[in-house]
C-alpha positions as a Markdown table, in Angstrom:
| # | Residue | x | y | z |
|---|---|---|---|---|
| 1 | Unk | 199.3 | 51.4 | 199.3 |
| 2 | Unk | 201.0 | 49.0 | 197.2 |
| 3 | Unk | 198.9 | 47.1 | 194.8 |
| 4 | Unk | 201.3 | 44.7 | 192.9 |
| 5 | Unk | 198.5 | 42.0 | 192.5 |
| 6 | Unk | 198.1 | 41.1 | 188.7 |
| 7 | Unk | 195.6 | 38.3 | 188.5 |
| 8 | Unk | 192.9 | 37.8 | 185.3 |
| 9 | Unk | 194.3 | 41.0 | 183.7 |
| 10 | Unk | 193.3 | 43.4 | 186.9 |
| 11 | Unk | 196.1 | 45.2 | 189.2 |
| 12 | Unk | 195.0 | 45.1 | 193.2 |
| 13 | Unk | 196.1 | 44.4 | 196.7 |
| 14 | Unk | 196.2 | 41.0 | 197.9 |
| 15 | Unk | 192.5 | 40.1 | 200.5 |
| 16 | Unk | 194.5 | 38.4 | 203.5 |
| 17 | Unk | 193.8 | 40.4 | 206.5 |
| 18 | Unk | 197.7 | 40.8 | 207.6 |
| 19 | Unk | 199.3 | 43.6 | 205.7 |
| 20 | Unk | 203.1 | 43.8 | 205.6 |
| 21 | Unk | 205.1 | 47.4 | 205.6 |
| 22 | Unk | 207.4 | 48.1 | 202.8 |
| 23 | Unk | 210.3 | 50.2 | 203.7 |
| 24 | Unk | 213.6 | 52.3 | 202.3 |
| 25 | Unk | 216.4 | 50.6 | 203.7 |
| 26 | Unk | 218.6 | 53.9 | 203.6 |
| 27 | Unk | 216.2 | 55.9 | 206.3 |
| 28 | Unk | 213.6 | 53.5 | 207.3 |
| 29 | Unk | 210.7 | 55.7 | 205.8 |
| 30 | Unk | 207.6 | 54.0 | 205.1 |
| 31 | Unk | 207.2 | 53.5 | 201.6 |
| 32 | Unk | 203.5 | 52.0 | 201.7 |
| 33 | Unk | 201.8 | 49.0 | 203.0 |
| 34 | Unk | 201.6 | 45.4 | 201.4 |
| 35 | Unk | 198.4 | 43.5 | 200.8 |
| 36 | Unk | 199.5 | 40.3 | 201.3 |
| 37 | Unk | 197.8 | 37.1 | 199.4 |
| 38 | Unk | 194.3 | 35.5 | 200.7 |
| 39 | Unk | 193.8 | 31.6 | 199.7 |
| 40 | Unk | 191.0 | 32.9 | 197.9 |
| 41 | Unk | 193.2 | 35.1 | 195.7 |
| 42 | Unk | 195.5 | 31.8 | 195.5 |
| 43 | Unk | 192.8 | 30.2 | 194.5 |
| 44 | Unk | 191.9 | 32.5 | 191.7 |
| 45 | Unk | 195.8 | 33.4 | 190.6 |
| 46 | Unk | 196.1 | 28.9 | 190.0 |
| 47 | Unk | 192.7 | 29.5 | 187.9 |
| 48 | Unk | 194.1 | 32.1 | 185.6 |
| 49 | Unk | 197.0 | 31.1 | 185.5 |
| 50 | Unk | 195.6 | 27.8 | 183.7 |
| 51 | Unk | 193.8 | 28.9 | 182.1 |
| 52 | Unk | 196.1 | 31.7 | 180.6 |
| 53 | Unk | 198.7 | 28.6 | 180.1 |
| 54 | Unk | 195.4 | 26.7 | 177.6 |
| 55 | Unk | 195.8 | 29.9 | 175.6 |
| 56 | Unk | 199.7 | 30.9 | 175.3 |
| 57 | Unk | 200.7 | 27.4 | 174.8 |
| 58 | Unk | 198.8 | 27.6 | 171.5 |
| 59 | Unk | 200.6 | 30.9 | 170.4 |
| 60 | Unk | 203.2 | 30.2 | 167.6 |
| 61 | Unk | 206.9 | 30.9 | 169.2 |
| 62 | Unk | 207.8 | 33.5 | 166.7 |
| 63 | Unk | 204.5 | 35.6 | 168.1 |
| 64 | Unk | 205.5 | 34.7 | 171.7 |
| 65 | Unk | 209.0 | 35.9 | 170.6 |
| 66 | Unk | 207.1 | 39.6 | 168.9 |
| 67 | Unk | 205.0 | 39.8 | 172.3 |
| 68 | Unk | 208.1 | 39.5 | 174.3 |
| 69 | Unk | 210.4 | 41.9 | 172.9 |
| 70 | Unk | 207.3 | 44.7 | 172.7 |
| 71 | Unk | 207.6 | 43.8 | 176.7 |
| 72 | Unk | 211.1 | 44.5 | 176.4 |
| 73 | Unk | 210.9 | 48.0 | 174.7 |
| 74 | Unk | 208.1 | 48.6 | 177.0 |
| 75 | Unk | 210.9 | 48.3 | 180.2 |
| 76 | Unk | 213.4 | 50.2 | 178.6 |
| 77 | Unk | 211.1 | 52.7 | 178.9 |
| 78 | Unk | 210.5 | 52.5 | 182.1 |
| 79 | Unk | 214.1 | 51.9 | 183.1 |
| 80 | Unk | 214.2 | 55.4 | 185.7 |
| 81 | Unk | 210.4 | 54.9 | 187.2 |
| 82 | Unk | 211.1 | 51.0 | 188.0 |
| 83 | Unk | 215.0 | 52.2 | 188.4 |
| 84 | Unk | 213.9 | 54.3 | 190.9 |
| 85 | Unk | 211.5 | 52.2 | 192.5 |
| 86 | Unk | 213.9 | 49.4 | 193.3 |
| 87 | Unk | 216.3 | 52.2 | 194.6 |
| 88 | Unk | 213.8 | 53.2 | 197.3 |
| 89 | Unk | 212.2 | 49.5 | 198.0 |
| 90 | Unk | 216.4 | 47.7 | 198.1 |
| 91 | Unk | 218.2 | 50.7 | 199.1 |
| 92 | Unk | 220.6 | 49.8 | 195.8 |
| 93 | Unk | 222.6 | 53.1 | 194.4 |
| 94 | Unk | 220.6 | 54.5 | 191.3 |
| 95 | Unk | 223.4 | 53.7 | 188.7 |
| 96 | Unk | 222.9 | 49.7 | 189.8 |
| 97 | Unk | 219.0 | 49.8 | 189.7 |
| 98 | Unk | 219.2 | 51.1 | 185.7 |
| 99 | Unk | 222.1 | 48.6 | 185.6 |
| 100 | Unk | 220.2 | 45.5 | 186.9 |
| 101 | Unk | 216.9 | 47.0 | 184.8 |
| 102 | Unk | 219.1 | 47.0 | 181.8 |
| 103 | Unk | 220.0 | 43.4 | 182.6 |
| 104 | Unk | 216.5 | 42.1 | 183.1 |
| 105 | Unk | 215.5 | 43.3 | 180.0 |
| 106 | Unk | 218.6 | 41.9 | 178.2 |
| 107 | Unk | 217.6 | 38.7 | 179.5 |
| 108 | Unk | 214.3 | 38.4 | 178.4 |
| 109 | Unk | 215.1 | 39.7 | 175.0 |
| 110 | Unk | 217.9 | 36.4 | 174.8 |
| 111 | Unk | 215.1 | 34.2 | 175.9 |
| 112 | Unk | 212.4 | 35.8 | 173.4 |
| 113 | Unk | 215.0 | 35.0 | 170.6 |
| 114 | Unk | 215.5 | 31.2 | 172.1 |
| 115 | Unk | 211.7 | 31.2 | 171.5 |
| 116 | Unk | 212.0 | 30.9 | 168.1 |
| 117 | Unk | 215.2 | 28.3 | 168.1 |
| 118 | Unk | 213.1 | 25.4 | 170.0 |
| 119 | Unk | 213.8 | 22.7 | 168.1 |
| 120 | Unk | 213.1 | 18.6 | 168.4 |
| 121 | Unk | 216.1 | 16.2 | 167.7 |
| 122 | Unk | 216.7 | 12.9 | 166.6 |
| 123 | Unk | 218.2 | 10.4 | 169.3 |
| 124 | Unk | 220.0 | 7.8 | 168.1 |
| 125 | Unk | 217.9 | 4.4 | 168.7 |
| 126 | Unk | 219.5 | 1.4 | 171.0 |
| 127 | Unk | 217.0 | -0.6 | 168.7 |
| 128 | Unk | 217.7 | -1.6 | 164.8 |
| 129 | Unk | 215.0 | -0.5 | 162.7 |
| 130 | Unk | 213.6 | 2.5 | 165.4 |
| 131 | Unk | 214.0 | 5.9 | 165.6 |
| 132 | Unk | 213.3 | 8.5 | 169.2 |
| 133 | Unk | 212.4 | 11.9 | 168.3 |
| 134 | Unk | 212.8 | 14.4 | 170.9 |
| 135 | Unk | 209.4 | 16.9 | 171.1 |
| 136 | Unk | 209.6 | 19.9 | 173.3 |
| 137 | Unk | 206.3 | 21.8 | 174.2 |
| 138 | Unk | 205.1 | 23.7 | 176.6 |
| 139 | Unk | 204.3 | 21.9 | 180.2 |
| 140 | Unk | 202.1 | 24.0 | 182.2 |
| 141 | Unk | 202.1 | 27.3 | 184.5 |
| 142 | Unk | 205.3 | 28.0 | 186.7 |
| 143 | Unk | 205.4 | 29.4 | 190.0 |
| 144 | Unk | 208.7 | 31.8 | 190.3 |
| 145 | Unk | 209.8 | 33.2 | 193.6 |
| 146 | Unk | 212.5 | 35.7 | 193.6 |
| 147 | Unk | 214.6 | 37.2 | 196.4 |
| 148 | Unk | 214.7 | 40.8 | 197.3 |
| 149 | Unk | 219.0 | 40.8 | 196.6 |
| 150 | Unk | 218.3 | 41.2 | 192.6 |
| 151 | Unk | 214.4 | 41.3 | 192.3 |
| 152 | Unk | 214.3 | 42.2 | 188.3 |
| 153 | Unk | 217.0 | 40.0 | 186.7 |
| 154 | Unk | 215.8 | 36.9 | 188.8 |
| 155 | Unk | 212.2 | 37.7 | 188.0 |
| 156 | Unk | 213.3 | 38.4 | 184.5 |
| 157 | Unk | 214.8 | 35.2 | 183.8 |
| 158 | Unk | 212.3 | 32.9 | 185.3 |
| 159 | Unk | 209.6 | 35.1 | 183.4 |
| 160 | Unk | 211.4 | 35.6 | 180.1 |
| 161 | Unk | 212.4 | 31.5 | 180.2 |
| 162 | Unk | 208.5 | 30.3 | 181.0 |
| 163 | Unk | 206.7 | 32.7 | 178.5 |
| 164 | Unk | 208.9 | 32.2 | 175.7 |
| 165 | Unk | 208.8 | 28.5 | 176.1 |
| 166 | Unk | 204.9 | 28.9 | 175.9 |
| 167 | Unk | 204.2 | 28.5 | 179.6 |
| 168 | Unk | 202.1 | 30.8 | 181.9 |
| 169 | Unk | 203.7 | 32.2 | 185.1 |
| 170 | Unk | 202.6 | 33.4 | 188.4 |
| 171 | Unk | 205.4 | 35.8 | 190.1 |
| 172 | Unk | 205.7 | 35.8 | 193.6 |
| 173 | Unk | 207.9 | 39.1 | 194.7 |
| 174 | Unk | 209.8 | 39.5 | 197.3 |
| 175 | Unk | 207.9 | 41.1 | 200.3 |
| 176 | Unk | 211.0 | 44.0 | 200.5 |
| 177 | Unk | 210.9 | 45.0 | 196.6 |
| 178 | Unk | 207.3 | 44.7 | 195.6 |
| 179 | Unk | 206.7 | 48.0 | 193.1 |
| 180 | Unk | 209.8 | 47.2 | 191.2 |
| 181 | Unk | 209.1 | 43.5 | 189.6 |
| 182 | Unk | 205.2 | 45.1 | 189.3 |
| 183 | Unk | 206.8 | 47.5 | 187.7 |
| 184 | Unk | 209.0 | 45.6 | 185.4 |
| 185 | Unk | 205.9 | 42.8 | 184.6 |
């Protein structure tokens, strides 16, 4: 049974009542079946995800940047379990599952380092006498969907660009590779 579900800290299936099987490309095995998402568990995943977004937004960017690249070293790790993973789930050859694992985690490292390089600016005024500064700050929780072609470097970068820049996320997987970005969040 798959149980990629992360909502308010807690790993579960998803409540609807439809289920969707997830299989190996290569032989058509079944690799386990998908609890798809309920409105309810909607519902809860916009609540904590606000409420996780009134919290990191408040978490200096050099921390957000420490955080980050402990997740990084955490999925180097992991490179052959989630390597694996998306082997069996996408039916990609081994070497180019560690390869796009590798990349993911690349990415997110680049945007943990941007993290700490988000500056304002000075605009130039069209008015004598006035000055435009240019804030950036964090906006609010994303929603990310990601395709089942390259499930961990376009998960990656959506999740790397939105936590570094002090945003919360909620990750929708593909319904073909859902172990593997799990995995990798």
């Amino acid at each position: 049974d798959c149980r990629p579900m992360l909502l308010g800290g807690d790993w579960g299936s998803g409540r609807h009542a439809q289920r969707s099987p997830v299989r190996n490309p290569a032989n058509g095995a079944l690799l386990g079946e998908l609890g798809l998402a309920s409105t309810d568990d909607l519902q809860l995943a916009l609540q904590t995800t606000q409420k996780a977004f009134e919290h990191w937004r408040q978490v200096p960017a050099h921390d957000r940047c420490a955080r980050l690249e402990r997740g990084v070293a955490r999925l180097r790790e992991n490179t052959e379990r989630i390597a694996t993973l998306l082997t069996l789930e996408q039916g990609k050859p081994l070497a180019e599952a560690r390869a796009e694992c590798a990349m993911a985690a690349d990415l997110i490292k680049w945007y943990a380092e941007e993290a700490r390089r988000v500056y304002g600016r000075v605009v130039p005024a069209r008015l004598p006498n006035s000055r435009m500064d240019v804030l950036k700050f964090p906006f609010g929780p994303v929603a990310a969907f990601s395709p089942w072609n390259f499930p961990l470097v376009l998960s990656a970068r959506k999740i790397g660009e939105a936590l570094a820049a002090g945003c919360s996320i909620i990750v929708k997987g593909a319904e073909e590779t859902p172990a593997s970005v799990a995995a990798m969040v």
